[in-house]
GROMACS .gro file of C-alpha atoms in nm:
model
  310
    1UNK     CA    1  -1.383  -2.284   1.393
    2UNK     CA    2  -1.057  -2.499   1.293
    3UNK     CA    3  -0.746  -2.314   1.270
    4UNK     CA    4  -0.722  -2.071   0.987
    5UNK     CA    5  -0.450  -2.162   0.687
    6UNK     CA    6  -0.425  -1.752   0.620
    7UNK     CA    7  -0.421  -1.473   0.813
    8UNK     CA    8  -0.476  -1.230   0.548
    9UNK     CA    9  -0.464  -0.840   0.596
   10UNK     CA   10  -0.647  -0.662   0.287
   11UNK     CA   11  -0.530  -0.325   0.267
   12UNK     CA   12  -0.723  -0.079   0.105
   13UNK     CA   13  -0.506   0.204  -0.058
   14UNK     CA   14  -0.478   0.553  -0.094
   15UNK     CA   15  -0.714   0.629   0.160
   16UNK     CA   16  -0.791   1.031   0.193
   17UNK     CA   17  -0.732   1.101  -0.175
   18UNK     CA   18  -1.132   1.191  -0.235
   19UNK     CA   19  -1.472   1.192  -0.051
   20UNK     CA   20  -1.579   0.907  -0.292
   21UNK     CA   21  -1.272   0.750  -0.259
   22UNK     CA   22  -1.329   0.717   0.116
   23UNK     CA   23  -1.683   0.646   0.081
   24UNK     CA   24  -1.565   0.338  -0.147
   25UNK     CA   25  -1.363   0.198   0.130
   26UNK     CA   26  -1.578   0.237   0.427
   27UNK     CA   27  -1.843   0.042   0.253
   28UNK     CA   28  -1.579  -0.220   0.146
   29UNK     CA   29  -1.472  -0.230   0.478
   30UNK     CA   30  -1.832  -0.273   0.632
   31UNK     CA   31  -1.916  -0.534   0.351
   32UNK     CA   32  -1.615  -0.728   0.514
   33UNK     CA   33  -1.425  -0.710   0.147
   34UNK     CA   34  -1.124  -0.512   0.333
   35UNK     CA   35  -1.011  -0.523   0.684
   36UNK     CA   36  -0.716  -0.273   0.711
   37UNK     CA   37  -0.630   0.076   0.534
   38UNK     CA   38  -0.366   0.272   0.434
   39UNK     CA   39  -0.384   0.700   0.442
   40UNK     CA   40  -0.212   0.921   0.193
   41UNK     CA   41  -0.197   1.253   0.436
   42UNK     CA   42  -0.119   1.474   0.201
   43UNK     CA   43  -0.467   1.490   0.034
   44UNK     CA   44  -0.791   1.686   0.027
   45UNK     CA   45  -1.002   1.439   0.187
   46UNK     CA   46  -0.758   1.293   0.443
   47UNK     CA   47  -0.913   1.421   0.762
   48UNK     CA   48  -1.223   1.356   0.692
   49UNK     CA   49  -1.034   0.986   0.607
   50UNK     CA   50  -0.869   0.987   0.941
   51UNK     CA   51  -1.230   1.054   1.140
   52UNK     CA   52  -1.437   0.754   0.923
   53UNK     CA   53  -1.152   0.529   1.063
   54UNK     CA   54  -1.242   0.634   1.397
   55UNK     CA   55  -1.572   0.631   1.353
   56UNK     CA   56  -1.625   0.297   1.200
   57UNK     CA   57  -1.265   0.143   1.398
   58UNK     CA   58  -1.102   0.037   1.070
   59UNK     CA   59  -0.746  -0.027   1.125
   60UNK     CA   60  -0.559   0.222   0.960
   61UNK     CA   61  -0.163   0.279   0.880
   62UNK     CA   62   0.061   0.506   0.649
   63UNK     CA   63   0.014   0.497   0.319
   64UNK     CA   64   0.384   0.743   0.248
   65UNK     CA   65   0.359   0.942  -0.045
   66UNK     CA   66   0.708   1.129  -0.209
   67UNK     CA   67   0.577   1.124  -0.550
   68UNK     CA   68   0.224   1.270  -0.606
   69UNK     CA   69   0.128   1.641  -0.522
   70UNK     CA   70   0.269   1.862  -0.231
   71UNK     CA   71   0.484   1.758   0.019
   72UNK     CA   72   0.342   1.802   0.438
   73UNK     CA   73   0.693   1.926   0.571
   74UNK     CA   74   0.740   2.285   0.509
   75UNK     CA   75   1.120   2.280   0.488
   76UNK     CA   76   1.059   2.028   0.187
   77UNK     CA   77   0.813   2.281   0.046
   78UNK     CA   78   0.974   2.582  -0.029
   79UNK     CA   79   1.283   2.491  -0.136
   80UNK     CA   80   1.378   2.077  -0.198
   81UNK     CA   81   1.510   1.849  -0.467
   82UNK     CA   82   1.178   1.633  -0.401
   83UNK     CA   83   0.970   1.873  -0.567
   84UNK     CA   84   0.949   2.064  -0.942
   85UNK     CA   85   0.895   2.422  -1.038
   86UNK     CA   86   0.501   2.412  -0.938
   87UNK     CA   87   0.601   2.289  -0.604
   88UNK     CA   88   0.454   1.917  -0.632
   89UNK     CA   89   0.655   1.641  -0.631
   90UNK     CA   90   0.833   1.444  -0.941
   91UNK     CA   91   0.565   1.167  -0.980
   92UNK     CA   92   0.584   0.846  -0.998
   93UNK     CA   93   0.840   0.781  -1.307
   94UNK     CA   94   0.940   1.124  -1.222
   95UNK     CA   95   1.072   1.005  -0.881
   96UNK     CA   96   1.209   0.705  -0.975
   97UNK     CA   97   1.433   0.897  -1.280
   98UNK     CA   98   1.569   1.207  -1.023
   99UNK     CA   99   1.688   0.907  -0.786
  100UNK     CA  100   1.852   0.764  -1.043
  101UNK     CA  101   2.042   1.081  -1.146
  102UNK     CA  102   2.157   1.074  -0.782
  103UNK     CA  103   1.916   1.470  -0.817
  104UNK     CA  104   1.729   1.345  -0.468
  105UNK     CA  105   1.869   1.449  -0.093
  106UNK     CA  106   1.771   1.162   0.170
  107UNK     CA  107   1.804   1.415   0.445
  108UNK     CA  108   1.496   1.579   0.270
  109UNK     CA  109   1.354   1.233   0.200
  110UNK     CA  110   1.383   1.205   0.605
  111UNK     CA  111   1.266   1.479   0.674
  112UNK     CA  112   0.910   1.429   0.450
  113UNK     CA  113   0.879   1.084   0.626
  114UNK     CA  114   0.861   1.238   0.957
  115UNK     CA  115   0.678   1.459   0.893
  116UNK     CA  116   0.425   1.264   0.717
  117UNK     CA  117   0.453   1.007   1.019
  118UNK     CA  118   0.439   1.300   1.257
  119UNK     CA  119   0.051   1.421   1.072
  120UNK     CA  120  -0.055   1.110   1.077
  121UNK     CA  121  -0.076   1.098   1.465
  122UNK     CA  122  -0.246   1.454   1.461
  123UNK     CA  123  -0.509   1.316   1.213
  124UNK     CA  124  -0.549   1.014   1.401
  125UNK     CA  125  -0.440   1.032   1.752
  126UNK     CA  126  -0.217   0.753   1.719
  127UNK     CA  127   0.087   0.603   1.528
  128UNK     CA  128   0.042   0.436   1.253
  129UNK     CA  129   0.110   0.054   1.319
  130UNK     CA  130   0.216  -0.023   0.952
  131UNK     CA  131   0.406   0.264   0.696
  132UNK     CA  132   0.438   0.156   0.336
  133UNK     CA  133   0.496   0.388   0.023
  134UNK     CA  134   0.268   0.486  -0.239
  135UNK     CA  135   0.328   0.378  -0.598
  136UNK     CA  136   0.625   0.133  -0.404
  137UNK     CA  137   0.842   0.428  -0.339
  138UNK     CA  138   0.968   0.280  -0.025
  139UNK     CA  139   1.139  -0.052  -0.146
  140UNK     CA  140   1.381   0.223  -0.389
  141UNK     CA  141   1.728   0.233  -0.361
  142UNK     CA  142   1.870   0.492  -0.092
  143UNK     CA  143   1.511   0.540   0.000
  144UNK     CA  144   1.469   0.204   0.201
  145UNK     CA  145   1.740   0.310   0.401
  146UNK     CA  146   1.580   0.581   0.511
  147UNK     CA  147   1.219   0.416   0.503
  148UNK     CA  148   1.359   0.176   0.742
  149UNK     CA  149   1.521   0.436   0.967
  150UNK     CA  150   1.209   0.672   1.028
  151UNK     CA  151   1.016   0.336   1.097
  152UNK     CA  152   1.259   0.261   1.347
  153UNK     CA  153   1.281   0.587   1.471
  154UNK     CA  154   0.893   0.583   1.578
  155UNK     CA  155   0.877   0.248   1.677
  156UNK     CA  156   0.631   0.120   1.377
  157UNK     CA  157   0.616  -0.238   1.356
  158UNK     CA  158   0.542  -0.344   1.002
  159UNK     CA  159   0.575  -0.254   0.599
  160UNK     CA  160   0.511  -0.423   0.272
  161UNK     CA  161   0.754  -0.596   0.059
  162UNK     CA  162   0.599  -0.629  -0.273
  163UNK     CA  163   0.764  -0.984  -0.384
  164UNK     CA  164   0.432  -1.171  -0.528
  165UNK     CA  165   0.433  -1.528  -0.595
  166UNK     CA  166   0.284  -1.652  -0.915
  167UNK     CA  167   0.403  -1.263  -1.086
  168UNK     CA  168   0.612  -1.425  -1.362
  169UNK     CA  169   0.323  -1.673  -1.495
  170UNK     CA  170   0.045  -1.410  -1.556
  171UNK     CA  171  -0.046  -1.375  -1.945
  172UNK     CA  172  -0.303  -1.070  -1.850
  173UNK     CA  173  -0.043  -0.817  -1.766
  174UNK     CA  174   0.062  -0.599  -2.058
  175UNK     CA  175   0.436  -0.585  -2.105
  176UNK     CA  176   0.497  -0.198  -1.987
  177UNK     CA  177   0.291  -0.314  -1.645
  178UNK     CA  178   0.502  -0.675  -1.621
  179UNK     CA  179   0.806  -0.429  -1.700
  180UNK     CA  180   0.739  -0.170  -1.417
  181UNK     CA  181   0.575  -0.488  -1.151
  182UNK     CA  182   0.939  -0.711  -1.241
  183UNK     CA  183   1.162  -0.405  -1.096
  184UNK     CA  184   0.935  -0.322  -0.781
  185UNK     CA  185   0.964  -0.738  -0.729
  186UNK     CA  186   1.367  -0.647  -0.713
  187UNK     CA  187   1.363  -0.353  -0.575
  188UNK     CA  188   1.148  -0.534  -0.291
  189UNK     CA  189   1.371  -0.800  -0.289
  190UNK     CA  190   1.702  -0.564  -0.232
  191UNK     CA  191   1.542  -0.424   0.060
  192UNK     CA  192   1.470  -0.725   0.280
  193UNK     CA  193   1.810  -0.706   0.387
  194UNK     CA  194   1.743  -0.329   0.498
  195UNK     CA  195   1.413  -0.403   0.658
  196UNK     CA  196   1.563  -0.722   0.799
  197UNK     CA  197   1.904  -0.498   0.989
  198UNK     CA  198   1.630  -0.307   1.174
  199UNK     CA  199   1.448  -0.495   1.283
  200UNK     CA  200   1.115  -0.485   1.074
  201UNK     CA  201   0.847  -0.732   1.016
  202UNK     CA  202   0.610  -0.796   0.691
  203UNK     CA  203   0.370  -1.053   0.636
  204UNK     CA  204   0.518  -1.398   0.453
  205UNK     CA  205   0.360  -1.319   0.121
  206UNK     CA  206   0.232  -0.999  -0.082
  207UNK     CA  207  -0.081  -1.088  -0.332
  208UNK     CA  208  -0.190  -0.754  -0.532
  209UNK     CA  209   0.051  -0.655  -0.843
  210UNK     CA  210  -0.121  -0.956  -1.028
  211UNK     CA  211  -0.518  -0.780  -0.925
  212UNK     CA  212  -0.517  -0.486  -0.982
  213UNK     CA  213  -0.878  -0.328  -1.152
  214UNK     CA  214  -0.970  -0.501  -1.399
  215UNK     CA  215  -0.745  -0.787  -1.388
  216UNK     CA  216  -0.912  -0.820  -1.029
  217UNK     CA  217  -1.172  -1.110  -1.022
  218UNK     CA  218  -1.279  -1.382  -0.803
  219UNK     CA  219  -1.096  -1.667  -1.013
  220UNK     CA  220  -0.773  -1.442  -1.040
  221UNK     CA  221  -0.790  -1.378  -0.685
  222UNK     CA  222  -0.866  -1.767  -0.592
  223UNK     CA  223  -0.489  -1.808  -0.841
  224UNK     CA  224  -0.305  -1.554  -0.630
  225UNK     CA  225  -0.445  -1.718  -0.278
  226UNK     CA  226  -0.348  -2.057  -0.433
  227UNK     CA  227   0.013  -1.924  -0.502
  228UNK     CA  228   0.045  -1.748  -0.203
  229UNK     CA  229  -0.054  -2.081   0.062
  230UNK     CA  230   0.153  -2.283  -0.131
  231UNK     CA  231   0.461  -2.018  -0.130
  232UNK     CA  232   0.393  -1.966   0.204
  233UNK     CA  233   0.394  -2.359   0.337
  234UNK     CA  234   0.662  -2.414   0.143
  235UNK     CA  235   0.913  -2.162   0.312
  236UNK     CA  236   0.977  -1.994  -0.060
  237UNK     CA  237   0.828  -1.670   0.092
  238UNK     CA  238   1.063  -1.378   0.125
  239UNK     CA  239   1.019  -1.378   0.520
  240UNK     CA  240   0.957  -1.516   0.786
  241UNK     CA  241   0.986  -1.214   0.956
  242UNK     CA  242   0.609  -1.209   1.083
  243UNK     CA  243   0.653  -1.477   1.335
  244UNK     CA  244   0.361  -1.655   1.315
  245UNK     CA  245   0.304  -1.983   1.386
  246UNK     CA  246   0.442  -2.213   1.071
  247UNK     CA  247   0.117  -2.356   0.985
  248UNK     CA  248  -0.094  -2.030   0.999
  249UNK     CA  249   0.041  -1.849   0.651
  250UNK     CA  250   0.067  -1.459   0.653
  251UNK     CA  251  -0.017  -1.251   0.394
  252UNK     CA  252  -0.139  -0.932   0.254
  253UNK     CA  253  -0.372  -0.822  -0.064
  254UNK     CA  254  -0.298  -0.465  -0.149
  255UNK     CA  255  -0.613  -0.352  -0.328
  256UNK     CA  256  -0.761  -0.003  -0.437
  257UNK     CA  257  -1.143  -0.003  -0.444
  258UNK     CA  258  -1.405   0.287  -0.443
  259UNK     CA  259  -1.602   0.506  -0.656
  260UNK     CA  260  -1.470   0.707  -0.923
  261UNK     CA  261  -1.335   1.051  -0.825
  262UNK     CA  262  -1.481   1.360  -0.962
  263UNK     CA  263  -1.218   1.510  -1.179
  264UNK     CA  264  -1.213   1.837  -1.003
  265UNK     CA  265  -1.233   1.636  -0.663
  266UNK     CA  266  -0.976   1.516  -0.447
  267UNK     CA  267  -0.593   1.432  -0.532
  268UNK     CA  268  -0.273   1.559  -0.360
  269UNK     CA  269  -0.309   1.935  -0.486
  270UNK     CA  270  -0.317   1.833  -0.845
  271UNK     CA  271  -0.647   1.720  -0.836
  272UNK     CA  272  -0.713   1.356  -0.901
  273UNK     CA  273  -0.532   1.119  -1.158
  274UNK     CA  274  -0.696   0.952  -1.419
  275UNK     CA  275  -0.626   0.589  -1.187
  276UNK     CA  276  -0.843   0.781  -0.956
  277UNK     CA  277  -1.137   0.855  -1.233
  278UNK     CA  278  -1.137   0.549  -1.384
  279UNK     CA  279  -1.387   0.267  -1.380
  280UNK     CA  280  -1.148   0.028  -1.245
  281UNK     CA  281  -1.209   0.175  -0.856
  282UNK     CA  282  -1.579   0.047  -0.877
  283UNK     CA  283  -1.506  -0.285  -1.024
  284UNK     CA  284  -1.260  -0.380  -0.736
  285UNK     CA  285  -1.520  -0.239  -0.472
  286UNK     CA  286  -1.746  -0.499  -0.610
  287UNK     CA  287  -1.535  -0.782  -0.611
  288UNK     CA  288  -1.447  -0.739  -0.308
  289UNK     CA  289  -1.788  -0.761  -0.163
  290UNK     CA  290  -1.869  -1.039  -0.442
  291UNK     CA  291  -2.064  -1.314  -0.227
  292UNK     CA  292  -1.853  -1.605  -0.405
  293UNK     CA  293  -1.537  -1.442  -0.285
  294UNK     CA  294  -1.619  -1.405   0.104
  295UNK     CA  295  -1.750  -1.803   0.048
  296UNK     CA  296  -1.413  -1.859  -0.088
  297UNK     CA  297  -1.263  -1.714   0.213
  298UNK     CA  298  -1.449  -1.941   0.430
  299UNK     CA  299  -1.395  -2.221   0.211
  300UNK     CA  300  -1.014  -2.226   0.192
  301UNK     CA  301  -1.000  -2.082   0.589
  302UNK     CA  302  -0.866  -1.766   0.516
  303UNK     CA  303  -0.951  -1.498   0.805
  304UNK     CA  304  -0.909  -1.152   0.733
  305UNK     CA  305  -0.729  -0.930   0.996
  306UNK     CA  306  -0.540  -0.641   1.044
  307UNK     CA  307  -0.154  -0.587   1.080
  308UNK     CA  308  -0.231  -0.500   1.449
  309UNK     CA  309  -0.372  -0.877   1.468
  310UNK     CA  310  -0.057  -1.017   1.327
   0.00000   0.00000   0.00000
């Protein structure tokens, strides 16, 4: 086989948060639509999560979650500035509005990340060989600091910088989605320098604001592939930080398939959101597996791989 243009890890997401959820991904995974995944282990589901990975030797890393349901330290339990009156944290606007009141302690923020680090390896037996943040909560001010400090602290190797090429010339995104996807691409961008000072690697391009549900399909997906080689062999990408040979582009799809949860099935300890329930799970799970988009693959010589195989 010539010499792939792409090494491209597809991460499935949110890994843990329901039985179906799971399901969802191991078939993904065993239809060769995904070939890395990413556990939230604060959820109902996320042992049995952490033992289909071992059974089925999917690569698996830290999906970090400070903004949906209850936190895993105990400290940050009982009494924190991460969490509301129920006990579960802020949310995901919620989050992002306490950090900018200056409301959030880092120390606590610590604190959760270890810990969440630290459960990982019980679940798993292992360290996680990439950590990146659910809902993009790692690439936020203060927080990346921090993010960057815990994955230095237990030696993990690689994150996810959410800059995605092509972002600003994509008529399908509603304006409160092209709103909320334009601040993660700065908030990403602010925090190369971070993840740069310690030492961190990423891939050279992130593909996945752009396909998400229903905007996912095989000729929007062949677009974002087409931006990201192109990006990528052109040295625009935000890093080089991967190391890879120059003519072999990195790159990873962030995606979220499986089947709909249940709605009194799964979640954080809130039960599951409506992104959860919604259609949208199923129709990524089957464009992942679509024939036409594993051809494609082959086609333009992109191998899928892992972050381990980086």
């Amino acid at each position: 086989m010539p010499q792939p243009r792409m090494m491209l890890v597809v991460t499935g997401d949110d890994f843990g948060y329901c039985p179906r959820r799971n399901q969802g991904i191991v078939d993904c995974f065993q239809a060769g639509g995904i070939s890395n995944v990413s556990l939230l282990v604060n959820t109902t589901a996320a042992k049995e999560a952490a033992d289909l990975a071992k059974r089925h030797n999917i690569p698996i890393g830290l999906h970090a979650n400070l903004s949906e349901g209850i936190p895993v330290c105990q400290s940050v339990q009982q009494a924190s500035t991460l969490i509301n009156h129920h006990g579960f944290f802020h949310g995901k606007m919620g989050f992002r509005q306490a950090l900018e009141r200056g409301q959030l302690s880092m120390k606590q923020v610590e604190l959760e990340l270890s810990a969440q680090v630290r459960q990982f390896r019980e679940l798993t037996g292992h360290l996680p060989h990439h950590m990146d943040g659910h809902q993009h909560i790692h690439v936020l001010p203060e927080v990346r600091e921090v993010f960057a400090q815990v994955l230095s602290d237990f030696s993990i190797p690689y994150t996810r910088v959410p800059v995605e090429p092509g972002l600003h010339s994509c008529p399908w995104l509603p304006v409160h989605l092209q709103r909320f996807c334009t601040q993660v691409e700065k908030d990403a961008l602010d925090s190369i320098p971070v993840f740069t000072r310690y030492g961190i690697r990423w891939p050279d391009v992130y593909l996945g604001l752009t396909t998400m549900g229903q905007n996912m399909s095989v000729p929007n997906l062949q677009r974002a592939l087409s931006h990201a080689l192109a990006a990528g062999h052109s040295g625009t990408t935000s890093s080089s930080a991967s190391g890879s040979n120059q003519s072999v582009v990195t790159a990873e799809l962030m995606v979220h398939p499986g089947y709909p949860s249940h709605p009194d099935e799964g979640g954080c300890g809130e039960g599951p959101d409506d992104f959860s329930q919604s259609a949208d799970r199923q129709h990524e799970l089957n464009v992942l597996r679509e024939p036409s988009l594993l051809a494609l693959y082959s086609q333009e010589r992109v191998q899928l791989c892992a972050f381990k195989d980086l």
